mmCIF file of C-alpha atoms and ligand atoms in Angstrom:
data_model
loop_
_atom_site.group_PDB
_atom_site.id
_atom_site.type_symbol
_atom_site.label_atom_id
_atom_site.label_comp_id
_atom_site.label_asym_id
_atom_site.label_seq_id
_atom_site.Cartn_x
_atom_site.Cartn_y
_atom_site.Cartn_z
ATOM 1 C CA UNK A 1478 130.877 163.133 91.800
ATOM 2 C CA UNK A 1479 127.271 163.907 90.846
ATOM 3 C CA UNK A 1480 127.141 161.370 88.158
ATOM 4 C CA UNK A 1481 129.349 158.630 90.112
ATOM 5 C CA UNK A 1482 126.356 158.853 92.494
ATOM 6 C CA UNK A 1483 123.307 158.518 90.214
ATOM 7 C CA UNK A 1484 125.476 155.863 87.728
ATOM 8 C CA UNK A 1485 125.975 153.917 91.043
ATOM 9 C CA UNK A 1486 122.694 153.902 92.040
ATOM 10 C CA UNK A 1487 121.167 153.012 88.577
ATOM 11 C CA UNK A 1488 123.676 150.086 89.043
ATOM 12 C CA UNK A 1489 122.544 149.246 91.758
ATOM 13 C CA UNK A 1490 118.410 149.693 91.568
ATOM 14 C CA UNK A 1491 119.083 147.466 88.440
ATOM 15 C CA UNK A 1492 120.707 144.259 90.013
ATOM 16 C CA UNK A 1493 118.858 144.649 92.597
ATOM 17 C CA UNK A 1494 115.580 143.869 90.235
ATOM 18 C CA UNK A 1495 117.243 141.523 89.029
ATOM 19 C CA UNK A 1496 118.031 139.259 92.212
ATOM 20 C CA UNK A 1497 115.881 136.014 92.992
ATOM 21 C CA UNK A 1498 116.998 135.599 96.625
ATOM 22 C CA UNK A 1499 118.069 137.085 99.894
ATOM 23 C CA UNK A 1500 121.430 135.715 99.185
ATOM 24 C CA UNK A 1501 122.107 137.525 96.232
ATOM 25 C CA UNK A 1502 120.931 140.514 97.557
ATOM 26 C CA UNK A 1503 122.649 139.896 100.240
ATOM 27 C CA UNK A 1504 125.881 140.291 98.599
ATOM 28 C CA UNK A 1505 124.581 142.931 96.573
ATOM 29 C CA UNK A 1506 124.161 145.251 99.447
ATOM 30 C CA UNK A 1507 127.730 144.236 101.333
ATOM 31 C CA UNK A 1508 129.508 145.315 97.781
ATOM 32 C CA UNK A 1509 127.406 148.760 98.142
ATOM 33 C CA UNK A 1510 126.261 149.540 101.028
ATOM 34 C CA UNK A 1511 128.795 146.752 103.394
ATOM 35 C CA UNK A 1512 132.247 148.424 105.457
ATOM 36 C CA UNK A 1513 134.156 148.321 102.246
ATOM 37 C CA UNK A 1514 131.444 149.039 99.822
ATOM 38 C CA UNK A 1515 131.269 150.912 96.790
ATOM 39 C CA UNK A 1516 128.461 153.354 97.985
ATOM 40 C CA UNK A 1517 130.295 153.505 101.664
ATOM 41 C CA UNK A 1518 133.317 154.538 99.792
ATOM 42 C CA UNK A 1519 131.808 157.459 98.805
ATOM 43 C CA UNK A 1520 130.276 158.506 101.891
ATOM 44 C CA UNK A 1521 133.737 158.419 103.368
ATOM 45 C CA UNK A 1522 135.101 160.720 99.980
ATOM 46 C CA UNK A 1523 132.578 163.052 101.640
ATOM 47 C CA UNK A 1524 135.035 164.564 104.140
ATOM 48 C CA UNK A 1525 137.713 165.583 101.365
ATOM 49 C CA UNK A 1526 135.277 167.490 99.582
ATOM 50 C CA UNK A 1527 135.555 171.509 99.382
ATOM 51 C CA UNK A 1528 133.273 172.756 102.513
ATOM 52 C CA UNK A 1529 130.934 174.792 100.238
ATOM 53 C CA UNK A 1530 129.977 171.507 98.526
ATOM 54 C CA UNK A 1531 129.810 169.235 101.292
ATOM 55 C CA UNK A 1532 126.692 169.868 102.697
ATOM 56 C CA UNK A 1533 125.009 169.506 99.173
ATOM 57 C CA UNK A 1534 127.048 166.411 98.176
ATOM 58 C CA UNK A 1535 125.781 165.022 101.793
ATOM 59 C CA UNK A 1536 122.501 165.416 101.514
ATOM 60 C CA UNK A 1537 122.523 163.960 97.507
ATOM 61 C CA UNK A 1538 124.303 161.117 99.436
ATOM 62 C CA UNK A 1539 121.757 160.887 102.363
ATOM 63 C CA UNK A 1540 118.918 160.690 99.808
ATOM 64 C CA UNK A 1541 120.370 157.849 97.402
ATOM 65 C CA UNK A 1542 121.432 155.840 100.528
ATOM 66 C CA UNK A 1543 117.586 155.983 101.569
ATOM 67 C CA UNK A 1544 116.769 154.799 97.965
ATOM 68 C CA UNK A 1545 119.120 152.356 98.266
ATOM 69 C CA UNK A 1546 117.765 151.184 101.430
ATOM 70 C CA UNK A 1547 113.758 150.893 100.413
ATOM 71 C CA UNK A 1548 115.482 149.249 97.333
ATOM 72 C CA UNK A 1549 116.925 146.420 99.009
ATOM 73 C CA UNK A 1550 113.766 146.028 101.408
ATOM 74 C CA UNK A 1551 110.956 145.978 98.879
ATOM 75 C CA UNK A 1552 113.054 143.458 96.959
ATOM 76 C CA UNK A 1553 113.580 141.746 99.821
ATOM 77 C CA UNK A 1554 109.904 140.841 99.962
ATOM 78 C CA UNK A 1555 109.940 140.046 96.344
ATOM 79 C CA UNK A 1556 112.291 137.404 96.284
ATOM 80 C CA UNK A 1557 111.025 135.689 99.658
ATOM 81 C CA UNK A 1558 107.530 135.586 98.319
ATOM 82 C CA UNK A 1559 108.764 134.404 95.262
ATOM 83 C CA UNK A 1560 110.939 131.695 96.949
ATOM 84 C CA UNK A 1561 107.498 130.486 98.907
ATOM 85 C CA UNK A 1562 105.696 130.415 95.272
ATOM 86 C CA UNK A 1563 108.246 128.661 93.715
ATOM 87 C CA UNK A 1564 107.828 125.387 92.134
ATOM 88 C CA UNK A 1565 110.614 122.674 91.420
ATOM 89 C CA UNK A 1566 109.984 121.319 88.336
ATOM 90 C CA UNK A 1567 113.086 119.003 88.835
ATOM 91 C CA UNK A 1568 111.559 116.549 91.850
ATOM 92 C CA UNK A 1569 109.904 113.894 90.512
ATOM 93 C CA UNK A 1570 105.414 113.855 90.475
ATOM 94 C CA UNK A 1571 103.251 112.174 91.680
ATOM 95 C CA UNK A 1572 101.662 109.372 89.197
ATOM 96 C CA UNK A 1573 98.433 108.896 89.914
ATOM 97 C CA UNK A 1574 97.214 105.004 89.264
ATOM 98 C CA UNK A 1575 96.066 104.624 85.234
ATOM 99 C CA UNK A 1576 94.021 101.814 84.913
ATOM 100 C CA UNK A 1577 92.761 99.677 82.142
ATOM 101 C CA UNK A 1578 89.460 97.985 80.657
ATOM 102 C CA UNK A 1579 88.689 94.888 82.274
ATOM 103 C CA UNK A 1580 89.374 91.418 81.150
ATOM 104 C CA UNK A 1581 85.683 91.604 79.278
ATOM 105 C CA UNK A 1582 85.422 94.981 78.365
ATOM 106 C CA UNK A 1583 88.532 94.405 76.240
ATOM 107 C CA UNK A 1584 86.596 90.831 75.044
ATOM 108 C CA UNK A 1585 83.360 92.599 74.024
ATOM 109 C CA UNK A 1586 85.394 95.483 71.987
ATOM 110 C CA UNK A 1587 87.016 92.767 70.147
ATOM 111 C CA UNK A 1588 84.218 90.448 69.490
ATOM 112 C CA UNK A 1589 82.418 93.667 68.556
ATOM 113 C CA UNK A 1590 84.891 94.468 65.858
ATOM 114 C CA UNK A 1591 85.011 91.351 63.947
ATOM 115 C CA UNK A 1592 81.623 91.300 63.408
ATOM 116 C CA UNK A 1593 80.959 95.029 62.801
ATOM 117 C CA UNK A 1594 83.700 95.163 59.813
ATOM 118 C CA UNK A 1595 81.430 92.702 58.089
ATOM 119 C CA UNK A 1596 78.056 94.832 58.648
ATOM 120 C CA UNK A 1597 76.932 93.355 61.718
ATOM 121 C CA UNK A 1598 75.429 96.279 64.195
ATOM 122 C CA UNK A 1599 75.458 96.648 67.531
ATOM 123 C CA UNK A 1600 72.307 96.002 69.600
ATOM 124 C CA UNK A 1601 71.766 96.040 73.371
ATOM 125 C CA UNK A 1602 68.370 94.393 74.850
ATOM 126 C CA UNK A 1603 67.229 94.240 78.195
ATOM 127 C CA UNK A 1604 68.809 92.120 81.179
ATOM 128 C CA UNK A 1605 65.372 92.434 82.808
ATOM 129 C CA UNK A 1606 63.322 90.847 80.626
ATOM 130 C CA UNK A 1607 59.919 89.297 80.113
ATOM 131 C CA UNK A 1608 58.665 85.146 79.821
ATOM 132 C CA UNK A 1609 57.861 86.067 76.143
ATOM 133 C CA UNK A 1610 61.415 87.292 74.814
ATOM 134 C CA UNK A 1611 63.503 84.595 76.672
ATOM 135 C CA UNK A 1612 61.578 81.764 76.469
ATOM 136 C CA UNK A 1613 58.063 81.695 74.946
ATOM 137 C CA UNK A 1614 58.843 83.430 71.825
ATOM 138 C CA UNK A 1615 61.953 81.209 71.043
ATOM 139 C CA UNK A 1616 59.308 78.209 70.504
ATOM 140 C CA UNK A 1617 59.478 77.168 74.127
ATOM 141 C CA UNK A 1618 55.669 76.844 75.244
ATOM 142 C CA UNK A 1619 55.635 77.353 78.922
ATOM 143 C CA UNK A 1620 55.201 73.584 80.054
ATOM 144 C CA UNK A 1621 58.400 72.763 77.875
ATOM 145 C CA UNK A 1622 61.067 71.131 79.758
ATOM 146 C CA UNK A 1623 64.021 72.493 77.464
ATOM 147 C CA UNK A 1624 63.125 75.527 79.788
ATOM 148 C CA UNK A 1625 64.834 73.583 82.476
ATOM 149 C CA UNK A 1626 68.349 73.590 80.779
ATOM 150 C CA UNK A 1627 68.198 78.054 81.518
ATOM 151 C CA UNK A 1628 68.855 77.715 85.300
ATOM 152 C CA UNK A 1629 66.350 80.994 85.512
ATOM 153 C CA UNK A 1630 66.664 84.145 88.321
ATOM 154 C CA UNK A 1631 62.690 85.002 88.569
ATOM 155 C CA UNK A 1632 62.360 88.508 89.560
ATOM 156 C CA UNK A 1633 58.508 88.418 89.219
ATOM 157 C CA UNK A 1634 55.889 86.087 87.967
ATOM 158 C CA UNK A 1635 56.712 86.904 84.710
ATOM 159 C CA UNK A 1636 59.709 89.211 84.880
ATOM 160 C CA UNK A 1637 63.030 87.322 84.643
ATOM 161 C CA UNK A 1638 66.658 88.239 84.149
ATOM 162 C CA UNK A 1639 68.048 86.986 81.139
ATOM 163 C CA UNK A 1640 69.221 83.831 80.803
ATOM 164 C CA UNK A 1641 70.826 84.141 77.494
ATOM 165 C CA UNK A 1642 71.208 87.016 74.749
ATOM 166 C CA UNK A 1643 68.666 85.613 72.492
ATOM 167 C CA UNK A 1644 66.023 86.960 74.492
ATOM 168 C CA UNK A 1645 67.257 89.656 71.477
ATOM 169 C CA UNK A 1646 65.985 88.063 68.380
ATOM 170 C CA UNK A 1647 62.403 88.449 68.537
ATOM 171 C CA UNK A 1648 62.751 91.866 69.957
ATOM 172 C CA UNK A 1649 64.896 92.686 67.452
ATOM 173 C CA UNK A 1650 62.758 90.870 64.122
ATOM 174 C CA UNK A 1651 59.814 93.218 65.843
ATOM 175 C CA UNK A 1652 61.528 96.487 64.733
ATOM 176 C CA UNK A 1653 60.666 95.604 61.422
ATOM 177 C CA UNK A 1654 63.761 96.647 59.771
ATOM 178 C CA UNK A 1655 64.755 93.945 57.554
ATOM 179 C CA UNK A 1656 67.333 92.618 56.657
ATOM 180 C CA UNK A 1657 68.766 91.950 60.354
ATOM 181 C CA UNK A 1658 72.515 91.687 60.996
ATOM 182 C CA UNK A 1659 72.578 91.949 64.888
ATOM 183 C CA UNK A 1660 75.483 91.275 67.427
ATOM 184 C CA UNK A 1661 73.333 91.403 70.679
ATOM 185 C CA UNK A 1662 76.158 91.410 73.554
ATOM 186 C CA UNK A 1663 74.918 91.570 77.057
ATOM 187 C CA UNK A 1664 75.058 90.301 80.855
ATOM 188 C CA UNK A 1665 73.216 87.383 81.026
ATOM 189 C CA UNK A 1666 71.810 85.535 84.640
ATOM 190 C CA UNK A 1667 72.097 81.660 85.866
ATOM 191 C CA UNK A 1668 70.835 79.976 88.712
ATOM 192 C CA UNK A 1669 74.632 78.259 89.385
ATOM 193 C CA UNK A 1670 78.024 79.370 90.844
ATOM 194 C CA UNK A 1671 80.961 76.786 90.754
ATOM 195 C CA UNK A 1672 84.902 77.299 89.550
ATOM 196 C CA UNK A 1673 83.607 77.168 86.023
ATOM 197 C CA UNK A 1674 80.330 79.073 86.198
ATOM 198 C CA UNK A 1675 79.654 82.850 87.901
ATOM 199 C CA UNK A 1676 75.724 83.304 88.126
ATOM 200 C CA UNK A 1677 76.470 86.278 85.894
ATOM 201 C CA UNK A 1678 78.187 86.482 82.986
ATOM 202 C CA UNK A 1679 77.960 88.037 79.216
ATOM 203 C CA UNK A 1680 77.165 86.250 76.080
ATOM 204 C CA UNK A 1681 77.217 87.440 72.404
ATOM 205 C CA UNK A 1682 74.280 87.152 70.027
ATOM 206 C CA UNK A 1683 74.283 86.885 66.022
ATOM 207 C CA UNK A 1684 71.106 86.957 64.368
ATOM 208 C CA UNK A 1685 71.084 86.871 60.647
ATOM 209 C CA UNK A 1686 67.733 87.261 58.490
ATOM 210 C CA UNK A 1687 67.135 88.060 55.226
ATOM 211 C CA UNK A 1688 65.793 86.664 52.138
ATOM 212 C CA UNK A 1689 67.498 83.317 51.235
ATOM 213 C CA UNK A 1690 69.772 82.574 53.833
ATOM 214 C CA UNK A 1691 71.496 79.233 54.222
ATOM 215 C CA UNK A 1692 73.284 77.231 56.750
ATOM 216 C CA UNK A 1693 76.712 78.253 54.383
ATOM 217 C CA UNK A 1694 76.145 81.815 55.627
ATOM 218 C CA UNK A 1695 76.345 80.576 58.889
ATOM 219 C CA UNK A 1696 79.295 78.427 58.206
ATOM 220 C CA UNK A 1697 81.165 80.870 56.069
ATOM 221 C CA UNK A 1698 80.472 83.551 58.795
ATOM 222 C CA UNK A 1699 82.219 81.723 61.899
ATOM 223 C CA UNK A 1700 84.619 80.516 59.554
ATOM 224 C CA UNK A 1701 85.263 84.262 58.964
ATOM 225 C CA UNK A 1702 84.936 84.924 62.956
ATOM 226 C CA UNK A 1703 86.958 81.966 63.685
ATOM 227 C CA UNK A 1704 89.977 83.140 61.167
ATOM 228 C CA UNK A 1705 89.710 86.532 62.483
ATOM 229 C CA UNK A 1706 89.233 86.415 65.865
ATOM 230 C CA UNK A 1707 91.325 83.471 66.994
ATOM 231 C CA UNK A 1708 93.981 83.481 64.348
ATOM 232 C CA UNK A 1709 94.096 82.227 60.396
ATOM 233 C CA UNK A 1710 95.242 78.680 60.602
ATOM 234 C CA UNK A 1711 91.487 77.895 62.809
ATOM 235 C CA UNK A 1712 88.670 76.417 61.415
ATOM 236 C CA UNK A 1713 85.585 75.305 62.655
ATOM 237 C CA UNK A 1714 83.302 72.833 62.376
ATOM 238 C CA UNK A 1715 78.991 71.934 62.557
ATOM 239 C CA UNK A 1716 77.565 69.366 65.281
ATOM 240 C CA UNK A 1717 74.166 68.169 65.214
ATOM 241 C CA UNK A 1718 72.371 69.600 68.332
ATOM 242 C CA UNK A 1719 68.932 70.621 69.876
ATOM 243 C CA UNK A 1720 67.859 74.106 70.657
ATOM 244 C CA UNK A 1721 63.992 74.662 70.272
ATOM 245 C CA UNK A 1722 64.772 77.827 68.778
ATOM 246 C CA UNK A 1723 66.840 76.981 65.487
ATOM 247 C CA UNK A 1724 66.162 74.055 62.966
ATOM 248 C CA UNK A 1725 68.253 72.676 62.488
ATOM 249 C CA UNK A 1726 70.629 73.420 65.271
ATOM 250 C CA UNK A 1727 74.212 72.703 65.847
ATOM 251 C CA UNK A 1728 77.233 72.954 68.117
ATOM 252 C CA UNK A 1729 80.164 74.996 66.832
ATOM 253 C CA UNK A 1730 83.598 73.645 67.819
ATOM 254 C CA UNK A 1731 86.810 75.418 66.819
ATOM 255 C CA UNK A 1732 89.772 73.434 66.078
ATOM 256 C CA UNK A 1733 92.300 73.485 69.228
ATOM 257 C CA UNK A 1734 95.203 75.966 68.912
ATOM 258 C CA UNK A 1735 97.731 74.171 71.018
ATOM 259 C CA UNK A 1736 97.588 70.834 69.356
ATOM 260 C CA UNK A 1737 96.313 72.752 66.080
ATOM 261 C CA UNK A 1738 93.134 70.541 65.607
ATOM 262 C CA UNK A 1739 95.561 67.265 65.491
ATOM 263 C CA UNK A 1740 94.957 66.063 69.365
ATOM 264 C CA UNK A 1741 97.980 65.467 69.664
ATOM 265 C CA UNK A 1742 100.954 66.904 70.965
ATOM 266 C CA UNK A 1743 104.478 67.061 69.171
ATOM 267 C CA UNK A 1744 105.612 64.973 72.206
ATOM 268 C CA UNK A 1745 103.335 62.190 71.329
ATOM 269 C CA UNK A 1746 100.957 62.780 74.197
ATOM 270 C CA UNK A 1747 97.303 63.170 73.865
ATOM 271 C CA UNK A 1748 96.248 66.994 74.153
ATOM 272 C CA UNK A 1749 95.251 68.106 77.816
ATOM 273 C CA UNK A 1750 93.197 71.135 76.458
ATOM 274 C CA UNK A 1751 91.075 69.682 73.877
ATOM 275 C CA UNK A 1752 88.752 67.158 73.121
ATOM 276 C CA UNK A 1753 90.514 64.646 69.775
ATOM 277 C CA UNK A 1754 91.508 68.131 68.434
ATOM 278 C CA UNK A 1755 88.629 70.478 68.893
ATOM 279 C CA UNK A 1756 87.118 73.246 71.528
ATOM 280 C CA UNK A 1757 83.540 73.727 71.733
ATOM 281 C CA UNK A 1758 82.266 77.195 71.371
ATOM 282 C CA UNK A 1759 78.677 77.364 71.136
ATOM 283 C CA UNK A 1760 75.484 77.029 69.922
ATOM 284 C CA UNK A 1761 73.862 78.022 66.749
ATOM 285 C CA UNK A 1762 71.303 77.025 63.878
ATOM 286 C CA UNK A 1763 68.652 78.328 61.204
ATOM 287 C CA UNK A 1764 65.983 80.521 62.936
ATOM 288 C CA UNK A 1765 63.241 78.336 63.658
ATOM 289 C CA UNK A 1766 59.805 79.607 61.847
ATOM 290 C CA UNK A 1767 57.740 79.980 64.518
ATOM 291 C CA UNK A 1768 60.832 82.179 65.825
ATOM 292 C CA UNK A 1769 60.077 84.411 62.471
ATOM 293 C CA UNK A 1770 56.167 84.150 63.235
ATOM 294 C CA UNK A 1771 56.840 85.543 66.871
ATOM 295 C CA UNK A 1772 58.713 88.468 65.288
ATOM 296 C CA UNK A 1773 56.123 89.185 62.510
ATOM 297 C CA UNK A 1774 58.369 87.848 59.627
ATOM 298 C CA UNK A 1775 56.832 85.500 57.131
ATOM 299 C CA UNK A 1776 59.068 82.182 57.758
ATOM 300 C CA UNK A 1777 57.949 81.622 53.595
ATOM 301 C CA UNK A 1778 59.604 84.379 52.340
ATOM 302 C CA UNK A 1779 62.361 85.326 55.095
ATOM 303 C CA UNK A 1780 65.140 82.788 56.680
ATOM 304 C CA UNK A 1781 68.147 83.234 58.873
ATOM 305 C CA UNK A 1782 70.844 82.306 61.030
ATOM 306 C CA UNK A 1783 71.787 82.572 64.922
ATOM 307 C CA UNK A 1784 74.610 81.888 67.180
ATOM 308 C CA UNK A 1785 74.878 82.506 70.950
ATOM 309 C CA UNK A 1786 78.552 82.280 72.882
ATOM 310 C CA UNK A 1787 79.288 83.246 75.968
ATOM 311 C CA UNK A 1788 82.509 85.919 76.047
ATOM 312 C CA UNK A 1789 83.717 85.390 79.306
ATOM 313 C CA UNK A 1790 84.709 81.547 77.407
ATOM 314 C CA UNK A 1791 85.448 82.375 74.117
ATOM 315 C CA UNK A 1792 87.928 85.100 75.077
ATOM 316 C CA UNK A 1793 89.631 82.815 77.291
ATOM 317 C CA UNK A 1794 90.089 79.933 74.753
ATOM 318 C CA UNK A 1795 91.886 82.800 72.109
ATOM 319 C CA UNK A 1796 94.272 84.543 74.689
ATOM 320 C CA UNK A 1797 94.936 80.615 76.169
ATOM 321 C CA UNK A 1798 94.567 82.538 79.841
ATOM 322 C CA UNK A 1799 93.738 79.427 82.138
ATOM 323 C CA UNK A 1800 91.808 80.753 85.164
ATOM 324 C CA UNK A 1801 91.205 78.212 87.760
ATOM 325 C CA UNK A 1802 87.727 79.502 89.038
ATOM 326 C CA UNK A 1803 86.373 82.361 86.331
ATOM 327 C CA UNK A 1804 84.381 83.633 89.328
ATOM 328 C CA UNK A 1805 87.596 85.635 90.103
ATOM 329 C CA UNK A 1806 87.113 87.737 87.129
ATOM 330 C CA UNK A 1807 84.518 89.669 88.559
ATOM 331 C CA UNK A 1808 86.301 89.899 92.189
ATOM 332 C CA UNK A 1809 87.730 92.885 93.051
ATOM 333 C CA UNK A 1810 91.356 91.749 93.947
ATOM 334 C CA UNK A 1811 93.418 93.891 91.722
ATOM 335 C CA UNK A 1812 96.535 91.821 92.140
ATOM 336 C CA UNK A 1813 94.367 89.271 89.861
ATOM 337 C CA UNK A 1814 93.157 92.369 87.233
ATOM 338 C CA UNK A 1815 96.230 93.694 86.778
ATOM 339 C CA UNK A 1816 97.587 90.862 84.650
ATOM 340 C CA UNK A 1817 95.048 91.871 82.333
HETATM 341 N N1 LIG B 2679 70.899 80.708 73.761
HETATM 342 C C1 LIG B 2679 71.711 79.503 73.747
HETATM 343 C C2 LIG B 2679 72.327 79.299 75.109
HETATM 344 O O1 LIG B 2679 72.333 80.197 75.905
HETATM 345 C C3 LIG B 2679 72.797 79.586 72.736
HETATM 346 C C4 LIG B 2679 72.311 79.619 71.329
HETATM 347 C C5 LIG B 2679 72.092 78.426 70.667
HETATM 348 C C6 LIG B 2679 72.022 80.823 70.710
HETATM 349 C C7 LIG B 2679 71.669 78.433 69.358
HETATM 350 C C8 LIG B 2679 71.586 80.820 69.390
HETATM 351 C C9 LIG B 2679 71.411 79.611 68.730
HETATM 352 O O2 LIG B 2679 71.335 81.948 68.733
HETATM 353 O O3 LIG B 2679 71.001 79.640 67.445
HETATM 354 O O4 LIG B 2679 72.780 78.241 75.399
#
């Protein structure tokens, strides 16, 4: 009987262990310890056991039932704590909200690329910038009225916020690191809020100088933009313009991608989008000398190329997104973002 009792209660101090709740010990301890139990049926053998060994057997008995007993209440604790601890990998978490770039963050990374993969670097010059960068430097004299067309934020007599990203080229010829193959993106400031106009907004800057550099560098690079950017079948084209900065100076128009430069739909109808076939982009031109001269680079020896766009446009005319006021790109209404 000896080693029924210390088998049984190895038995049992081992399930016990291994229980995880007060259910299952539950029904451990009613098939040992319960009316009928396995343990109980022992204590009830007691009485047909020789007198001499009774008292011995009883108190072997009397001890393992008190093991038995701080058994089930330590694990008792166990499991309950356990049960409070537990977590339940099956319900489902909680997502928290993953957003995404905005609209011209992703327009800026992309601009950024086509341009970097053929050598073009990065540059970043300041929003808060001085009468000399923006304007005088660019070969617009103070009293010149082609000042006018930058509808300028003064912050101080002669602190401004940018009105455009060539406020870069000058700063950037001054580094003295020639050649120069600069994509200047930055915010850029304008006197004028309407559906089509937010009074800020970004613009990208090319500046290209080195020694003889032609207006088919300029054309072969937007060609190269304009295939790569907005899709293969695009070209683009030269129009005479002003800009006191370049010389000469031209528009760059892009040929339409709904009508594909034709102007005309396949239904016969005149395109809505475009003007006879092609999108204007921007400006651009041949650095004007006395650009070079402000920078410290001798116009004789050194020429180059510029082009200014703003993003906030050009990305719209690739991804065909029609916005019917652009100043709701920089609201906060995410209903509007998330499309983006
Ligand atoms: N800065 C001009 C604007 O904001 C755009 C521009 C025109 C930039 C000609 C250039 C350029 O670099 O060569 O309207």
């Amino acid at each position: 009987m000896h080693e029924e009792v210390s088998s049984l209660r190895s038995e049992f101090i081992s399930r016990a262990l291994a229980t995880q709740n007060h259910d299952e010990l539950e029904a451990l301890r009613i098939e040992f310890l319960g009316r009928n139990g396995r343990f109980t049926a022992l204590l009830k053998s007691l009485k047909d056991i020789e007198p001499d060994k009774r008292r011995q057997m009883g108190e072997l008995l009397n001890q393992t039932k008190k093991i038995l007993e701080e058994t089930l209440a330590t694990q008792e604790k166990e499991t309950t704590q356990k049960e409070e601890k537990k977590f339940d990998d099956t319900i489902p978490g909680i997502q928290p909200p993953i957003g995404h770039l905005h609209l011209v963050t992703q327009a800026i990374d992309e601009i950024s690329r086509v341009f970097m993969d053929i050598g073009f670097v990065r540059r970043r010059y300041p929003e808060i910038e001085t009468d000399f960068y923006a304007f005088e430097g660019l070969n617009m004299p103070s009293t010149h009225a082609a000042r006018d067309e930058w509808e300028t934020f003064f912050v101080e007599p002669n602190f401004l916020l940018t009105p455009h990203t060539s406020n870069g080229q000058v700063r950037e010829m001054e580094r003295g690191a020639l050649p120069i193959r600069m994509i200047n993106i930055s915010k850029t400031y304008r006197r004028q809020s309407d559906i089509s106009h937010v009074p800020m907004f970004h613009q990208f800057e090319g500046l290209v100088v080195d020694q003889n550099i032609h207006i088919t560098h300029l054309k072969g690079t937007l060609d190269y933009f304009a295939k790569n950017f907005f899709g293969e079948s695009r070209k683009t084209r030269l129009r005479p313009y002003n800009f006191r900065f370049t010389e000469p100076s031209f528009e760059i128009d892009i040929t339409c991608g709904v009508c594909n430069g034709t102007g005309k739909l396949p239904s016969g109808n005149s395109c809505k989008l475009c003007k006879a076939g092609w999108l204007e982009l921007g400006g651009a031109g041949m650095v004007h000398p006395n650009v070079l001269k402000a920078g410290k680079i001798d116009p004789t020896k050194y020429s180059g190329f510029a082009f200014g766009w703003g993003v906030e446009r050009t990305y719209m005319m690739k991804s065909g997104i029609q916005i019917p006021d652009i100043r709701m790109l920089y609201s906060t209404d995410l209903r509007f973002l998330r499309q983006f």
